[in-house]
Amino acid sequence: MKRGSKSPVYGLILAVLALSISFMVTGKVLTAATEETLKIGLIGPMERPNTVDQIHMDEIYADMINKAGGLSIGGQKRKIKFIFYDHKNDLAAGRAAVNRLIFEDKVKFILAGFSAVTDGLLPITEANKVALITNTPSPTILKPNINYGFNVGYLPVLPIVSTAWFFKSHPEFKHIVDALPDHQTGHLVAADQQRIFQSIGGVKCDVEFYPPTATDLSALGTKIRKMNPDVFQSAGGGPLLDALANKAAYAAGWRGQFFQGTPSTAVAIERLIPPEVLEGYVLPGAPFEFDPPLTQAAKDFKAAWIAKYGKYQGEVLGDPMWECLMTALQKAGSTDPEKVAAVIGNGLKFESVVSGTFEMVARPDLGNKRTVDSVCTLYLKKIAGGKPVLVDTVPLEKTDAMYDAFNSRR
């Protein structure tokens, strides 16, 4: 994989993050923009709690950024205005939001939170040369015919690397059941899960789908108890559905090991899952949720969050989409999407203040030599007494190598 330049130091990143961000939540402006403003689109499903947390997190970035007066792009300080629309995890609503951002709001950069609608947005953004940075389990955005789209975040690298780490660390576990919602995202995640376990070898993976609109998953729990796997994982349904699946398995009497390959903060899942179910739960974490935080940048960010909102209760682990774009804008010295896309696609490496180091990587297995995908540092945690306990840290170089090895087997 193509490697980028060395990461900037956290002090520089915090200085770079000094911008004035204003949000428009479904048409409501939260902070007034100034004359020299770069507008950036932000879309996501408000039905998911982590979308609300994402907005809160970016407000924290705004508070930190405002103190330094703006983002320096090509020698000019630029204010940033984020315009948010709710796409409701619906393709028609997603297309309407993107069209509004492009043709009414005149944006050239869009950040799209985790959703199943990304593939349907790409024809619009590509035709209008608008950069779309998202985090999706779908490989469409990674294909060589996409010039302005990039996958930046935890999917699919963390599920692959964390699962491989977990079963290598626990050779006694030979059987896992994955519970997934029966919709597009669930089936995409299921396909990736099957490939992961094929590459690991020696572990049987059964997938159980459940209705995505269900509020009672007791039937799923009974099935899990009868199957009696060593490990149970619920993913792809968002915090609420994943929590319901875990609680259903426990309520039915299953007492194996809970695992999750995707990251979630301990304070977020403990709001939904009883302490007795959470105990011993293993999943990826983030530097700022530990006490004390693992990095100075994470410590500063957590202090800023508490000062603004009180006790930290968020779900989002960081905003690498924004941090990628921010770094690329500076390095390109331009707000031209073509120049910014060229920087991202040429091995960009950047720091995520609360998530660790990220690097853009190529996908030659999909015929794409540009760096359109991402890898990142992995922090593994176990929940003990309701608190996250750091179990292991997998550095960027190792996650890169593990992700590369996995993709070459496809």
GROMACS .gro file of C-alpha atoms in nm:
model
  410
    1MET     CA    1   0.000   0.000   0.000
    2LYS     CA    2   0.104   0.353  -0.070
    3ARG     CA    3   0.231   0.527   0.237
    4GLY     CA    4   0.209   0.897   0.313
    5SER     CA    5   0.428   1.152   0.479
    6LYS     CA    6   0.490   1.165   0.854
    7SER     CA    7   0.206   1.277   1.080
    8PRO     CA    8   0.199   1.638   1.207
    9VAL     CA    9   0.236   1.678   1.580
   10TYR     CA   10  -0.074   1.715   1.793
   11GLY     CA   11   0.013   2.073   1.882
   12LEU     CA   12   0.005   2.168   1.516
   13ILE     CA   13  -0.321   1.979   1.466
   14LEU     CA   14  -0.488   2.166   1.752
   15ALA     CA   15  -0.375   2.492   1.598
   16VAL     CA   16  -0.500   2.382   1.257
   17LEU     CA   17  -0.834   2.290   1.410
   18ALA     CA   18  -0.891   2.654   1.501
   19LEU     CA   19  -1.184   2.741   1.277
   20SER     CA   20  -1.516   2.903   1.321
   21ILE     CA   21  -1.773   2.631   1.253
   22SER     CA   22  -2.138   2.704   1.220
   23PHE     CA   23  -2.397   2.434   1.187
   24MET     CA   24  -2.725   2.446   1.008
   25VAL     CA   25  -2.942   2.169   1.151
   26THR     CA   26  -3.230   2.121   0.910
   27GLY     CA   27  -3.212   2.486   0.816
   28LYS     CA   28  -3.132   2.627   1.162
   29VAL     CA   29  -2.803   2.821   1.177
   30LEU     CA   30  -2.628   2.764   1.508
   31THR     CA   31  -2.337   3.007   1.457
   32ALA     CA   32  -2.321   3.301   1.221
   33ALA     CA   33  -2.076   3.273   0.934
   34THR     CA   34  -1.843   3.548   0.824
   35GLU     CA   35  -1.779   3.681   0.471
   36GLU     CA   36  -1.479   3.464   0.387
   37THR     CA   37  -1.642   3.131   0.452
   38LEU     CA   38  -1.589   2.783   0.314
   39LYS     CA   39  -1.918   2.594   0.326
   40ILE     CA   40  -1.907   2.219   0.390
   41GLY     CA   41  -2.202   1.982   0.371
   42LEU     CA   42  -2.270   1.739   0.653
   43ILE     CA   43  -2.540   1.472   0.617
   44GLY     CA   44  -2.646   1.180   0.832
   45PRO     CA   45  -2.946   0.998   0.980
   46MET     CA   46  -3.078   1.184   1.284
   47GLU     CA   47  -3.253   0.860   1.386
   48ARG     CA   48  -2.914   0.736   1.505
   49PRO     CA   49  -2.790   0.882   1.838
   50ASN     CA   50  -2.435   0.896   1.707
   51THR     CA   51  -2.539   1.155   1.446
   52VAL     CA   52  -2.643   1.390   1.726
   53ASP     CA   53  -2.317   1.313   1.904
   54GLN     CA   54  -2.130   1.388   1.581
   55ILE     CA   55  -2.280   1.737   1.575
   56HIS     CA   56  -2.182   1.788   1.939
   57MET     CA   57  -1.831   1.670   1.865
   58ASP     CA   58  -1.792   1.913   1.576
   59GLU     CA   59  -1.918   2.193   1.800
   60ILE     CA   60  -1.628   2.110   2.030
   61TYR     CA   61  -1.391   2.130   1.736
   62ALA     CA   62  -1.545   2.471   1.662
   63ASP     CA   63  -1.481   2.594   2.015
   64MET     CA   64  -1.116   2.484   1.997
   65ILE     CA   65  -1.073   2.619   1.646
   66ASN     CA   66  -1.227   2.962   1.701
   67LYS     CA   67  -0.951   3.054   1.942
   68ALA     CA   68  -0.693   3.047   1.662
   69GLY     CA   69  -0.896   3.247   1.411
   70GLY     CA   70  -0.948   3.019   1.114
   71LEU     CA   71  -0.802   2.757   0.886
   72SER     CA   72  -0.503   2.868   0.680
   73ILE     CA   73  -0.556   2.758   0.318
   74GLY     CA   74  -0.305   2.888   0.067
   75GLY     CA   75  -0.198   3.165   0.302
   76GLN     CA   76  -0.555   3.284   0.365
   77LYS     CA   77  -0.752   3.231   0.685
   78ARG     CA   78  -1.092   3.080   0.609
   79LYS     CA   79  -1.395   3.045   0.829
   80ILE     CA   80  -1.589   2.719   0.798
   81LYS     CA   81  -1.966   2.683   0.785
   82PHE     CA   82  -2.110   2.334   0.823
   83ILE     CA   83  -2.458   2.287   0.675
   84PHE     CA   84  -2.636   1.979   0.808
   85TYR     CA   85  -2.931   1.792   0.658
   86ASP     CA   86  -3.097   1.476   0.786
   87HIS     CA   87  -3.107   1.208   0.514
   88LYS     CA   88  -3.311   0.973   0.739
   89ASN     CA   89  -3.115   0.674   0.607
   90ASP     CA   90  -3.339   0.696   0.301
   91LEU     CA   91  -3.200   0.713  -0.053
   92ALA     CA   92  -3.455   0.965  -0.182
   93ALA     CA   93  -3.397   1.190   0.119
   94GLY     CA   94  -3.022   1.149   0.075
   95ARG     CA   95  -3.032   1.253  -0.289
   96ALA     CA   96  -3.254   1.549  -0.204
   97ALA     CA   97  -3.009   1.658   0.067
   98VAL     CA   98  -2.708   1.630  -0.164
   99ASN     CA   99  -2.883   1.815  -0.446
  100ARG     CA  100  -2.976   2.092  -0.204
  101LEU     CA  101  -2.621   2.116  -0.075
  102ILE     CA  102  -2.473   2.132  -0.425
  103PHE     CA  103  -2.723   2.346  -0.614
  104GLU     CA  104  -2.864   2.572  -0.341
  105ASP     CA  105  -2.590   2.590  -0.082
  106LYS     CA  106  -2.309   2.570  -0.342
  107VAL     CA  107  -2.087   2.335  -0.142
  108LYS     CA  108  -1.792   2.147  -0.295
  109PHE     CA  109  -1.723   1.915  -0.001
  110ILE     CA  110  -1.968   1.679   0.172
  111LEU     CA  111  -1.909   1.462   0.479
  112ALA     CA  112  -2.155   1.172   0.504
  113GLY     CA  113  -2.188   0.978   0.828
  114PHE     CA  114  -2.224   0.600   0.832
  115SER     CA  115  -2.525   0.498   0.625
  116ALA     CA  116  -2.647   0.260   0.357
  117VAL     CA  117  -2.732   0.536   0.107
  118THR     CA  118  -2.379   0.637   0.003
  119ASP     CA  119  -2.378   0.441  -0.323
  120GLY     CA  120  -2.684   0.630  -0.443
  121LEU     CA  121  -2.519   0.966  -0.375
  122LEU     CA  122  -2.201   0.904  -0.575
  123PRO     CA  123  -2.352   0.963  -0.925
  124ILE     CA  124  -2.459   1.310  -0.815
  125THR     CA  125  -2.135   1.412  -0.641
  126GLU     CA  126  -1.914   1.268  -0.917
  127ALA     CA  127  -2.106   1.442  -1.196
  128ASN     CA  128  -2.071   1.776  -1.016
  129LYS     CA  129  -1.708   1.724  -0.906
  130VAL     CA  130  -1.796   1.743  -0.538
  131ALA     CA  131  -1.573   1.558  -0.293
  132LEU     CA  132  -1.768   1.305  -0.085
  133ILE     CA  133  -1.592   1.172   0.225
  134THR     CA  134  -1.783   0.901   0.405
  135ASN     CA  135  -1.752   0.583   0.609
  136THR     CA  136  -1.940   0.292   0.456
  137PRO     CA  137  -1.915  -0.088   0.437
  138SER     CA  138  -1.991  -0.074   0.063
  139PRO     CA  139  -1.687  -0.106  -0.170
  140THR     CA  140  -1.843   0.105  -0.447
  141ILE     CA  141  -1.670   0.424  -0.332
  142LEU     CA  142  -1.332   0.247  -0.361
  143LYS     CA  143  -1.363   0.163  -0.730
  144PRO     CA  144  -1.129   0.332  -0.982
  145ASN     CA  145  -1.411   0.508  -1.169
  146ILE     CA  146  -1.484   0.719  -0.859
  147ASN     CA  147  -1.267   1.033  -0.868
  148TYR     CA  148  -1.400   1.241  -0.579
  149GLY     CA  149  -1.511   0.980  -0.324
  150PHE     CA  150  -1.312   0.851  -0.023
  151ASN     CA  151  -1.381   0.606   0.260
  152VAL     CA  152  -1.237   0.754   0.578
  153GLY     CA  153  -1.310   0.606   0.919
  154TYR     CA  154  -1.349   0.282   1.108
  155LEU     CA  155  -1.515   0.071   0.838
  156PRO     CA  156  -1.414  -0.177   0.721
  157VAL     CA  157  -1.063  -0.181   0.872
  158LEU     CA  158  -1.145  -0.202   1.245
  159PRO     CA  159  -1.388  -0.497   1.223
  160ILE     CA  160  -1.126  -0.688   1.023
  161VAL     CA  161  -0.828  -0.608   1.244
  162SER     CA  162  -1.008  -0.628   1.580
  163THR     CA  163  -1.168  -0.962   1.491
  164ALA     CA  164  -0.837  -1.108   1.376
  165TRP     CA  165  -0.669  -0.980   1.695
  166PHE     CA  166  -0.946  -1.117   1.918
  167PHE     CA  167  -0.947  -1.472   1.784
  168LYS     CA  168  -0.568  -1.486   1.765
  169SER     CA  169  -0.559  -1.383   2.132
  170HIS     CA  170  -0.828  -1.640   2.220
  171PRO     CA  171  -0.760  -1.964   2.029
  172GLU     CA  172  -1.004  -2.143   2.261
  173PHE     CA  173  -1.296  -1.972   2.082
  174LYS     CA  174  -1.407  -2.171   1.775
  175HIS     CA  175  -1.766  -2.060   1.709
  176ILE     CA  176  -1.922  -1.714   1.674
  177VAL     CA  177  -2.275  -1.605   1.588
  178ASP     CA  178  -2.325  -1.262   1.430
  179ALA     CA  179  -2.670  -1.102   1.468
  180LEU     CA  180  -2.747  -0.844   1.199
  181PRO     CA  181  -3.053  -0.647   1.085
  182ASP     CA  182  -3.210  -0.774   0.765
  183HIS     CA  183  -3.141  -0.466   0.551
  184GLN     CA  184  -2.873  -0.348   0.307
  185THR     CA  185  -2.619  -0.247   0.569
  186GLY     CA  186  -2.669  -0.572   0.759
  187HIS     CA  187  -2.605  -0.781   0.448
  188LEU     CA  188  -2.297  -0.577   0.357
  189VAL     CA  189  -2.157  -0.631   0.706
  190ALA     CA  190  -2.246  -1.003   0.689
  191ALA     CA  191  -2.053  -1.045   0.364
  192ASP     CA  192  -1.747  -0.881   0.520
  193GLN     CA  193  -1.781  -1.099   0.830
  194GLN     CA  194  -1.778  -1.416   0.623
  195ARG     CA  195  -1.462  -1.302   0.443
  196ILE     CA  196  -1.298  -1.215   0.775
  197PHE     CA  197  -1.353  -1.561   0.918
  198GLN     CA  198  -1.248  -1.730   0.596
  199SER     CA  199  -0.917  -1.546   0.623
  200ILE     CA  200  -0.876  -1.626   0.995
  201GLY     CA  201  -0.950  -1.996   0.954
  202GLY     CA  202  -1.051  -2.242   1.225
  203VAL     CA  203  -1.353  -2.040   1.341
  204LYS     CA  204  -1.712  -2.119   1.245
  205CYS     CA  205  -1.924  -1.808   1.183
  206ASP     CA  206  -2.304  -1.830   1.168
  207VAL     CA  207  -2.509  -1.524   1.072
  208GLU     CA  208  -2.859  -1.464   1.205
  209PHE     CA  209  -3.070  -1.185   1.056
  210TYR     CA  210  -3.356  -1.018   1.242
  211PRO     CA  211  -3.624  -0.765   1.132
  212PRO     CA  212  -3.473  -0.414   1.144
  213THR     CA  213  -3.799  -0.271   1.281
  214ALA     CA  214  -3.826  -0.524   1.565
  215THR     CA  215  -3.846  -0.408   1.926
  216ASP     CA  216  -3.868  -0.758   2.075
  217LEU     CA  217  -3.573  -0.983   1.988
  218SER     CA  218  -3.653  -1.261   2.233
  219ALA     CA  219  -3.685  -1.513   1.949
  220LEU     CA  220  -3.331  -1.427   1.841
  221GLY     CA  221  -3.212  -1.469   2.199
  222THR     CA  222  -3.369  -1.816   2.222
  223LYS     CA  223  -3.198  -1.917   1.899
  224ILE     CA  224  -2.860  -1.795   2.028
  225ARG     CA  225  -2.903  -1.996   2.349
  226LYS     CA  226  -2.979  -2.312   2.150
  227MET     CA  227  -2.684  -2.258   1.913
  228ASN     CA  228  -2.462  -2.190   2.217
  229PRO     CA  229  -2.164  -2.027   2.041
  230ASP     CA  230  -1.841  -1.938   2.219
  231VAL     CA  231  -1.878  -1.575   2.110
  232PHE     CA  232  -2.175  -1.355   2.021
  233GLN     CA  233  -2.157  -1.031   1.822
  234SER     CA  234  -2.430  -0.788   1.723
  235ALA     CA  235  -2.332  -0.528   1.461
  236GLY     CA  236  -2.476  -0.312   1.184
  237GLY     CA  237  -2.793  -0.216   1.365
  238GLY     CA  238  -2.673   0.093   1.545
  239PRO     CA  239  -2.651   0.135   1.924
  240LEU     CA  240  -3.017   0.054   1.999
  241LEU     CA  241  -3.064  -0.261   1.789
  242ASP     CA  242  -2.720  -0.396   1.878
  243ALA     CA  243  -2.802  -0.347   2.245
  244LEU     CA  244  -3.140  -0.520   2.209
  245ALA     CA  245  -2.974  -0.823   2.045
  246ASN     CA  246  -2.714  -0.849   2.322
  247LYS     CA  247  -2.976  -0.819   2.595
  248ALA     CA  248  -3.195  -1.080   2.424
  249ALA     CA  249  -2.911  -1.334   2.414
  250TYR     CA  250  -2.835  -1.279   2.782
  251ALA     CA  251  -3.201  -1.285   2.885
  252ALA     CA  252  -3.246  -1.619   2.707
  253GLY     CA  253  -2.973  -1.771   2.925
  254TRP     CA  254  -2.668  -1.761   2.698
  255ARG     CA  255  -2.346  -1.698   2.896
  256GLY     CA  256  -2.062  -1.688   2.646
  257GLN     CA  257  -1.824  -1.407   2.545
  258PHE     CA  258  -1.967  -1.082   2.406
  259PHE     CA  259  -1.755  -0.918   2.136
  260GLN     CA  260  -1.794  -0.628   1.896
  261GLY     CA  261  -1.564  -0.555   1.603
  262THR     CA  262  -1.681  -0.197   1.558
  263PRO     CA  263  -1.599   0.081   1.805
  264SER     CA  264  -1.841   0.224   2.057
  265THR     CA  265  -1.779   0.418   2.376
  266ALA     CA  266  -1.840   0.248   2.710
  267VAL     CA  267  -2.062   0.531   2.834
  268ALA     CA  268  -2.282   0.500   2.525
  269ILE     CA  269  -2.344   0.127   2.543
  270GLU     CA  270  -2.390   0.123   2.922
  271ARG     CA  271  -2.696   0.345   2.871
  272LEU     CA  272  -2.857   0.060   2.678
  273ILE     CA  273  -2.707  -0.263   2.815
  274PRO     CA  274  -2.734  -0.380   3.179
  275PRO     CA  275  -2.406  -0.401   3.376
  276GLU     CA  276  -2.421  -0.779   3.404
  277VAL     CA  277  -2.433  -0.809   3.023
  278LEU     CA  278  -2.155  -0.555   2.974
  279GLU     CA  279  -1.905  -0.717   3.210
  280GLY     CA  280  -1.615  -0.861   3.009
  281TYR     CA  281  -1.742  -0.715   2.679
  282VAL     CA  282  -1.448  -0.670   2.433
  283LEU     CA  283  -1.448  -0.409   2.156
  284PRO     CA  284  -1.242  -0.124   2.003
  285GLY     CA  285  -1.211   0.198   2.201
  286ALA     CA  286  -1.082   0.554   2.174
  287PRO     CA  287  -0.800   0.737   2.360
  288PHE     CA  288  -1.027   0.998   2.521
  289GLU     CA  289  -1.271   0.760   2.692
  290PHE     CA  290  -1.013   0.616   2.929
  291ASP     CA  291  -0.933   0.774   3.265
  292PRO     CA  292  -0.691   0.932   3.220
  293PRO     CA  293  -0.709   0.973   2.840
  294LEU     CA  294  -0.428   0.805   2.649
  295THR     CA  295  -0.296   1.117   2.472
  296GLN     CA  296  -0.264   1.484   2.560
  297ALA     CA  297  -0.481   1.579   2.262
  298ALA     CA  298  -0.753   1.341   2.383
  299LYS     CA  299  -0.724   1.487   2.734
  300ASP     CA  300  -0.766   1.842   2.600
  301PHE     CA  301  -1.065   1.741   2.389
  302LYS     CA  302  -1.238   1.561   2.675
  303ALA     CA  303  -1.188   1.864   2.901
  304ALA     CA  304  -1.344   2.086   2.634
  305TRP     CA  305  -1.641   1.851   2.600
  306ILE     CA  306  -1.702   1.845   2.976
  307ALA     CA  307  -1.672   2.223   2.996
  308LYS     CA  308  -1.940   2.262   2.728
  309TYR     CA  309  -2.177   1.973   2.796
  310GLY     CA  310  -2.090   1.843   3.141
  311LYS     CA  311  -2.021   1.471   3.189
  312TYR     CA  312  -1.918   1.297   2.870
  313GLN     CA  313  -2.199   1.072   2.745
  314GLY     CA  314  -2.133   1.063   2.373
  315GLU     CA  315  -2.120   0.777   2.124
  316VAL     CA  316  -1.895   0.919   1.850
  317LEU     CA  317  -1.526   0.832   1.872
  318GLY     CA  318  -1.396   1.116   1.656
  319ASP     CA  319  -1.442   1.280   1.319
  320PRO     CA  320  -1.166   1.148   1.092
  321MET     CA  321  -1.371   1.252   0.787
  322TRP     CA  322  -1.339   1.618   0.885
  323GLU     CA  323  -0.979   1.584   1.000
  324CYS     CA  324  -0.887   1.422   0.667
  325LEU     CA  325  -1.052   1.702   0.471
  326MET     CA  326  -0.904   1.971   0.696
  327THR     CA  327  -0.551   1.835   0.650
  328ALA     CA  328  -0.599   1.796   0.274
  329LEU     CA  329  -0.726   2.153   0.236
  330GLN     CA  330  -0.415   2.282   0.408
  331LYS     CA  331  -0.176   2.061   0.217
  332ALA     CA  332  -0.340   2.144  -0.117
  333GLY     CA  333  -0.340   2.515  -0.031
  334SER     CA  334  -0.664   2.534  -0.223
  335THR     CA  335  -1.040   2.485  -0.196
  336ASP     CA  336  -1.053   2.331  -0.544
  337PRO     CA  337  -1.205   1.981  -0.497
  338GLU     CA  338  -0.985   1.838  -0.773
  339LYS     CA  339  -0.666   1.953  -0.598
  340VAL     CA  340  -0.791   1.840  -0.257
  341ALA     CA  341  -0.892   1.499  -0.397
  342ALA     CA  342  -0.544   1.465  -0.549
  343VAL     CA  343  -0.386   1.517  -0.205
  344ILE     CA  344  -0.614   1.264  -0.034
  345GLY     CA  345  -0.559   1.014  -0.312
  346ASN     CA  346  -0.180   1.040  -0.288
  347GLY     CA  347  -0.117   0.879   0.052
  348LEU     CA  348  -0.236   1.144   0.297
  349LYS     CA  349  -0.152   1.074   0.661
  350PHE     CA  350  -0.320   1.270   0.939
  351GLU     CA  351  -0.388   1.277   1.311
  352SER     CA  352  -0.735   1.237   1.455
  353VAL     CA  353  -0.737   1.428   1.782
  354VAL     CA  354  -0.954   1.177   1.966
  355SER     CA  355  -0.903   0.867   1.751
  356GLY     CA  356  -0.531   0.830   1.681
  357THR     CA  357  -0.335   0.819   1.356
  358PHE     CA  358  -0.499   0.759   1.017
  359GLU     CA  359  -0.348   0.696   0.675
  360MET     CA  360  -0.504   0.675   0.332
  361VAL     CA  361  -0.421   0.353   0.146
  362ALA     CA  362  -0.468   0.217  -0.204
  363ARG     CA  363  -0.698  -0.070  -0.304
  364PRO     CA  364  -0.515  -0.257  -0.582
  365ASP     CA  365  -0.741  -0.558  -0.516
  366LEU     CA  366  -1.021  -0.343  -0.659
  367GLY     CA  367  -0.803  -0.214  -0.942
  368ASN     CA  368  -0.745   0.121  -0.771
  369LYS     CA  369  -0.391   0.253  -0.719
  370ARG     CA  370  -0.512   0.579  -0.562
  371THR     CA  371  -0.536   0.596  -0.183
  372VAL     CA  372  -0.913   0.597  -0.145
  373ASP     CA  373  -0.945   0.382   0.170
  374SER     CA  374  -0.806   0.432   0.521
  375VAL     CA  375  -0.634   0.247   0.805
  376CYS     CA  376  -0.591   0.361   1.163
  377THR     CA  377  -0.451   0.281   1.505
  378LEU     CA  378  -0.658   0.025   1.696
  379TYR     CA  379  -0.724   0.045   2.071
  380LEU     CA  380  -0.880  -0.269   2.225
  381LYS     CA  381  -1.073  -0.247   2.551
  382LYS     CA  382  -1.262  -0.470   2.792
  383ILE     CA  383  -1.548  -0.346   3.007
  384ALA     CA  384  -1.477  -0.415   3.375
  385GLY     CA  385  -1.699  -0.277   3.649
  386GLY     CA  386  -1.866  -0.053   3.392
  387LYS     CA  387  -1.533   0.110   3.299
  388PRO     CA  388  -1.322   0.069   2.983
  389VAL     CA  389  -0.988  -0.101   3.048
  390LEU     CA  390  -0.722  -0.085   2.777
  391VAL     CA  391  -0.625  -0.439   2.672
  392ASP     CA  392  -0.395  -0.373   2.377
  393THR     CA  393  -0.292  -0.111   2.121
  394VAL     CA  394  -0.231  -0.216   1.760
  395PRO     CA  395  -0.018   0.055   1.590
  396LEU     CA  396  -0.091   0.189   1.246
  397GLU     CA  397   0.183  -0.014   1.079
  398LYS     CA  398   0.034  -0.342   1.205
  399THR     CA  399  -0.326  -0.255   1.121
  400ASP     CA  400  -0.205  -0.156   0.774
  401ALA     CA  401  -0.026  -0.490   0.729
  402MET     CA  402  -0.323  -0.691   0.858
  403TYR     CA  403  -0.568  -0.502   0.637
  404ASP     CA  404  -0.339  -0.544   0.337
  405ALA     CA  405  -0.306  -0.917   0.397
  406PHE     CA  406  -0.683  -0.954   0.427
  407ASN     CA  407  -0.759  -0.765   0.108
  408SER     CA  408  -0.498  -0.954  -0.093
  409ARG     CA  409  -0.689  -1.274  -0.012
  410ARG     CA  410  -1.011  -1.146  -0.161
   0.00000   0.00000   0.00000
